[in-house]
Amino acid sequence: MIIRKEIKDDNELYLYFNGKLIYKRWLNLGYGKVFDTHAFGKYTDYSITDFDLEETPELIHVKAKLTLVTTEQGGRKTGIASGYRPNHVFEYQTNGQFKYAYMGDIQFEQTERILPGETKEILVRFLSRQPIDEYMNIGRKWWIHEGARKIGEAEILGIEFPKTE
């Protein structure tokens, strides 16, 4: 198993798994595209800040209510822990595939773990260099994915944007 990253023209990040392109990210635009959801889903522990950027982008903090899908309904067999970095999907295409998988990690304030079928309040930290602002509205729902598999649903309860100087 070989994972390789490549930055071309100081603007485009490419992530390869065993020689096959699985992910591309336009660094100046702040969004990416997943080409192989199965392979990429195995490696969602990586975030854009793990790829040697000179500075870490600011974060959008979103307080949300998260419900994990039960195992019987196709969700995970085990729960998730604080620091988990799934794919965050706000919109699907007409063919059922998602348009973009946004980067954000899930943090827990009052619990160690969320189990399948449970609902808890969480904090999600999204990278601010993503075209995600249009989705940042209280009451907005989005879906949590591991690759192509939907494992949860979240709803925005509150938002804290980075302070601009």
mmCIF file of C-alpha atoms in Angstrom:
data_model
loop_
_atom_site.group_PDB
_atom_site.id
_atom_site.type_symbol
_atom_site.label_atom_id
_atom_site.label_comp_id
_atom_site.label_asym_id
_atom_site.label_seq_id
_atom_site.Cartn_x
_atom_site.Cartn_y
_atom_site.Cartn_z
ATOM 1 C CA MET A 1 0.000 0.000 0.000
ATOM 2 C CA ILE A 2 1.565 3.252 -1.166
ATOM 3 C CA ILE A 3 0.043 6.692 -0.614
ATOM 4 C CA ARG A 4 1.699 9.527 -2.527
ATOM 5 C CA LYS A 5 0.911 13.228 -2.643
ATOM 6 C CA GLU A 6 1.961 15.652 -5.302
ATOM 7 C CA ILE A 7 1.512 19.425 -5.554
ATOM 8 C CA LYS A 8 1.529 20.791 -9.103
ATOM 9 C CA ASP A 9 1.785 24.441 -10.131
ATOM 10 C CA ASP A 10 1.655 25.437 -6.410
ATOM 11 C CA ASN A 11 -2.120 25.219 -6.743
ATOM 12 C CA GLU A 12 -3.248 21.616 -7.176
ATOM 13 C CA LEU A 13 -2.818 18.799 -4.670
ATOM 14 C CA TYR A 14 -3.071 15.231 -5.995
ATOM 15 C CA LEU A 15 -3.381 12.183 -3.744
ATOM 16 C CA TYR A 16 -2.565 8.773 -5.218
ATOM 17 C CA PHE A 17 -3.186 5.325 -3.739
ATOM 18 C CA ASN A 18 -1.069 2.551 -5.306
ATOM 19 C CA GLY A 19 -0.501 4.768 -8.353
ATOM 20 C CA LYS A 20 -4.198 5.562 -8.892
ATOM 21 C CA LEU A 21 -5.499 9.131 -8.473
ATOM 22 C CA ILE A 22 -8.090 9.093 -5.683
ATOM 23 C CA TYR A 23 -8.336 12.806 -4.727
ATOM 24 C CA LYS A 24 -7.574 16.231 -6.194
ATOM 25 C CA ARG A 25 -7.721 19.547 -4.329
ATOM 26 C CA TRP A 26 -7.465 23.073 -5.763
ATOM 27 C CA LEU A 27 -5.561 24.841 -2.993
ATOM 28 C CA ASN A 28 -6.337 28.414 -4.022
ATOM 29 C CA LEU A 29 -10.082 27.665 -4.364
ATOM 30 C CA GLY A 30 -10.346 25.550 -1.233
ATOM 31 C CA TYR A 31 -12.278 22.590 -2.601
ATOM 32 C CA GLY A 32 -11.512 19.120 -3.819
ATOM 33 C CA LYS A 33 -12.903 16.185 -5.755
ATOM 34 C CA VAL A 34 -12.872 12.525 -4.759
ATOM 35 C CA PHE A 35 -12.254 10.198 -7.714
ATOM 36 C CA ASP A 36 -12.313 6.880 -5.876
ATOM 37 C CA THR A 37 -14.658 7.042 -2.888
ATOM 38 C CA HIS A 38 -13.809 3.517 -1.759
ATOM 39 C CA ALA A 39 -10.050 4.107 -1.532
ATOM 40 C CA PHE A 40 -10.434 7.690 -0.247
ATOM 41 C CA GLY A 41 -12.877 6.533 2.442
ATOM 42 C CA LYS A 42 -10.157 4.366 3.961
ATOM 43 C CA TYR A 43 -7.835 7.345 4.356
ATOM 44 C CA THR A 44 -10.052 10.148 5.665
ATOM 45 C CA ASP A 45 -7.700 10.502 8.634
ATOM 46 C CA TYR A 46 -5.793 12.895 6.384
ATOM 47 C CA SER A 47 -6.762 16.524 6.093
ATOM 48 C CA ILE A 48 -5.425 19.374 4.016
ATOM 49 C CA THR A 49 -3.333 20.540 6.992
ATOM 50 C CA ASP A 50 -1.479 17.220 6.981
ATOM 51 C CA PHE A 51 -0.015 17.944 3.552
ATOM 52 C CA ASP A 52 2.776 20.361 4.433
ATOM 53 C CA LEU A 53 1.027 23.689 3.905
ATOM 54 C CA GLU A 54 3.026 26.675 5.081
ATOM 55 C CA GLU A 55 0.183 27.786 7.328
ATOM 56 C CA THR A 56 -2.864 26.096 8.779
ATOM 57 C CA PRO A 57 -6.095 27.655 7.516
ATOM 58 C CA GLU A 58 -8.554 29.143 9.986
ATOM 59 C CA LEU A 59 -11.495 27.037 11.087
ATOM 60 C CA ILE A 60 -15.269 27.533 11.040
ATOM 61 C CA HIS A 61 -16.715 26.113 14.271
ATOM 62 C CA VAL A 62 -20.169 24.583 13.912
ATOM 63 C CA LYS A 63 -22.202 23.392 16.868
ATOM 64 C CA ALA A 64 -24.426 20.582 15.578
ATOM 65 C CA LYS A 65 -26.715 17.738 16.511
ATOM 66 C CA LEU A 66 -25.359 14.465 15.067
ATOM 67 C CA THR A 67 -27.330 11.233 14.649
ATOM 68 C CA LEU A 68 -25.440 8.127 13.565
ATOM 69 C CA VAL A 69 -27.235 5.589 11.368
ATOM 70 C CA THR A 70 -27.855 2.244 13.085
ATOM 71 C CA THR A 71 -25.819 -0.769 12.030
ATOM 72 C CA GLU A 72 -29.004 -2.479 10.798
ATOM 73 C CA GLN A 73 -29.708 0.491 8.485
ATOM 74 C CA GLY A 74 -26.213 0.309 6.936
ATOM 75 C CA GLY A 75 -24.273 2.454 9.417
ATOM 76 C CA ARG A 76 -21.060 1.661 11.251
ATOM 77 C CA LYS A 77 -20.666 -1.354 13.514
ATOM 78 C CA THR A 78 -18.699 0.710 16.037
ATOM 79 C CA GLY A 79 -19.048 4.264 17.287
ATOM 80 C CA ILE A 80 -16.850 7.262 16.517
ATOM 81 C CA ALA A 81 -14.447 9.088 18.805
ATOM 82 C CA SER A 82 -13.488 12.752 19.088
ATOM 83 C CA GLY A 83 -11.187 13.831 16.250
ATOM 84 C CA TYR A 84 -12.965 11.676 13.640
ATOM 85 C CA ARG A 85 -12.683 13.132 10.096
ATOM 86 C CA PRO A 86 -15.447 11.840 7.838
ATOM 87 C CA ASN A 87 -16.687 13.281 4.552
ATOM 88 C CA HIS A 88 -19.267 16.046 5.088
ATOM 89 C CA VAL A 89 -21.823 16.204 2.263
ATOM 90 C CA PHE A 90 -24.255 19.113 1.899
ATOM 91 C CA GLU A 91 -25.609 18.450 -1.577
ATOM 92 C CA TYR A 92 -26.128 15.503 -3.916
ATOM 93 C CA GLN A 93 -26.184 15.411 -7.712
ATOM 94 C CA THR A 94 -29.245 14.084 -9.567
ATOM 95 C CA ASN A 95 -27.524 10.687 -9.975
ATOM 96 C CA GLY A 96 -27.274 10.336 -6.174
ATOM 97 C CA GLN A 97 -23.542 10.981 -5.900
ATOM 98 C CA PHE A 98 -22.391 13.916 -3.822
ATOM 99 C CA LYS A 99 -20.978 17.058 -5.396
ATOM 100 C CA TYR A 100 -18.179 17.675 -2.895
ATOM 101 C CA ALA A 101 -16.882 16.085 0.273
ATOM 102 C CA TYR A 102 -15.957 18.894 2.651
ATOM 103 C CA MET A 103 -13.213 18.542 5.238
ATOM 104 C CA GLY A 104 -14.029 18.847 8.899
ATOM 105 C CA ASP A 105 -13.319 16.999 12.110
ATOM 106 C CA ILE A 106 -15.836 16.112 14.793
ATOM 107 C CA GLN A 107 -15.088 17.041 18.409
ATOM 108 C CA PHE A 108 -17.054 15.926 21.468
ATOM 109 C CA GLU A 109 -17.439 18.119 24.512
ATOM 110 C CA GLN A 110 -19.341 15.887 26.943
ATOM 111 C CA THR A 111 -18.779 12.319 25.764
ATOM 112 C CA GLU A 112 -15.946 10.049 24.650
ATOM 113 C CA ARG A 113 -17.810 8.262 21.882
ATOM 114 C CA ILE A 114 -21.046 8.247 19.892
ATOM 115 C CA LEU A 115 -22.507 4.837 19.044
ATOM 116 C CA PRO A 116 -24.627 3.884 16.009
ATOM 117 C CA GLY A 117 -28.247 5.006 16.524
ATOM 118 C CA GLU A 118 -27.332 7.707 19.094
ATOM 119 C CA THR A 119 -27.863 11.465 18.811
ATOM 120 C CA LYS A 120 -25.462 13.905 20.501
ATOM 121 C CA GLU A 121 -24.456 17.558 20.311
ATOM 122 C CA ILE A 122 -21.002 17.957 18.792
ATOM 123 C CA LEU A 123 -18.575 20.570 17.465
ATOM 124 C CA VAL A 124 -17.444 20.293 13.849
ATOM 125 C CA ARG A 125 -14.374 22.249 12.741
ATOM 126 C CA PHE A 126 -14.437 22.981 9.002
ATOM 127 C CA LEU A 127 -11.493 24.426 7.100
ATOM 128 C CA SER A 128 -12.363 27.994 6.087
ATOM 129 C CA ARG A 129 -10.628 27.660 2.698
ATOM 130 C CA GLN A 130 -13.510 25.591 1.344
ATOM 131 C CA PRO A 131 -16.486 26.983 -0.600
ATOM 132 C CA ILE A 132 -18.760 26.044 2.288
ATOM 133 C CA ASP A 133 -20.182 29.427 3.368
ATOM 134 C CA GLU A 134 -23.400 29.003 1.349
ATOM 135 C CA TYR A 135 -24.318 25.987 3.490
ATOM 136 C CA MET A 136 -23.642 27.642 6.841
ATOM 137 C CA ASN A 137 -27.178 28.376 8.053
ATOM 138 C CA ILE A 138 -28.704 27.431 11.397
ATOM 139 C CA GLY A 139 -31.098 24.540 10.862
ATOM 140 C CA ARG A 140 -29.248 23.298 7.752
ATOM 141 C CA LYS A 141 -28.859 19.507 7.632
ATOM 142 C CA TRP A 142 -26.006 17.600 6.045
ATOM 143 C CA TRP A 143 -24.827 14.006 5.801
ATOM 144 C CA ILE A 144 -21.789 12.257 7.222
ATOM 145 C CA HIS A 145 -20.121 9.722 4.915
ATOM 146 C CA GLU A 146 -17.341 7.162 4.983
ATOM 147 C CA GLY A 147 -16.524 7.086 1.302
ATOM 148 C CA ALA A 148 -19.832 6.518 -0.486
ATOM 149 C CA ARG A 149 -21.588 5.060 2.603
ATOM 150 C CA LYS A 150 -23.856 7.430 4.567
ATOM 151 C CA ILE A 151 -23.267 6.867 8.287
ATOM 152 C CA GLY A 152 -24.995 9.868 9.850
ATOM 153 C CA GLU A 153 -26.894 13.110 9.606
ATOM 154 C CA ALA A 154 -26.137 16.405 11.324
ATOM 155 C CA GLU A 155 -28.022 19.680 11.825
ATOM 156 C CA ILE A 156 -26.424 23.087 12.422
ATOM 157 C CA LEU A 157 -27.315 24.582 15.822
ATOM 158 C CA GLY A 158 -24.772 27.441 15.853
ATOM 159 C CA ILE A 159 -21.874 28.858 13.815
ATOM 160 C CA GLU A 160 -18.691 30.739 14.692
ATOM 161 C CA PHE A 161 -16.777 32.083 11.679
ATOM 162 C CA PRO A 162 -13.067 33.043 11.872
ATOM 163 C CA LYS A 163 -12.486 36.599 12.949
ATOM 164 C CA THR A 164 -11.313 38.875 10.127
ATOM 165 C CA GLU A 165 -8.931 41.699 10.821
#
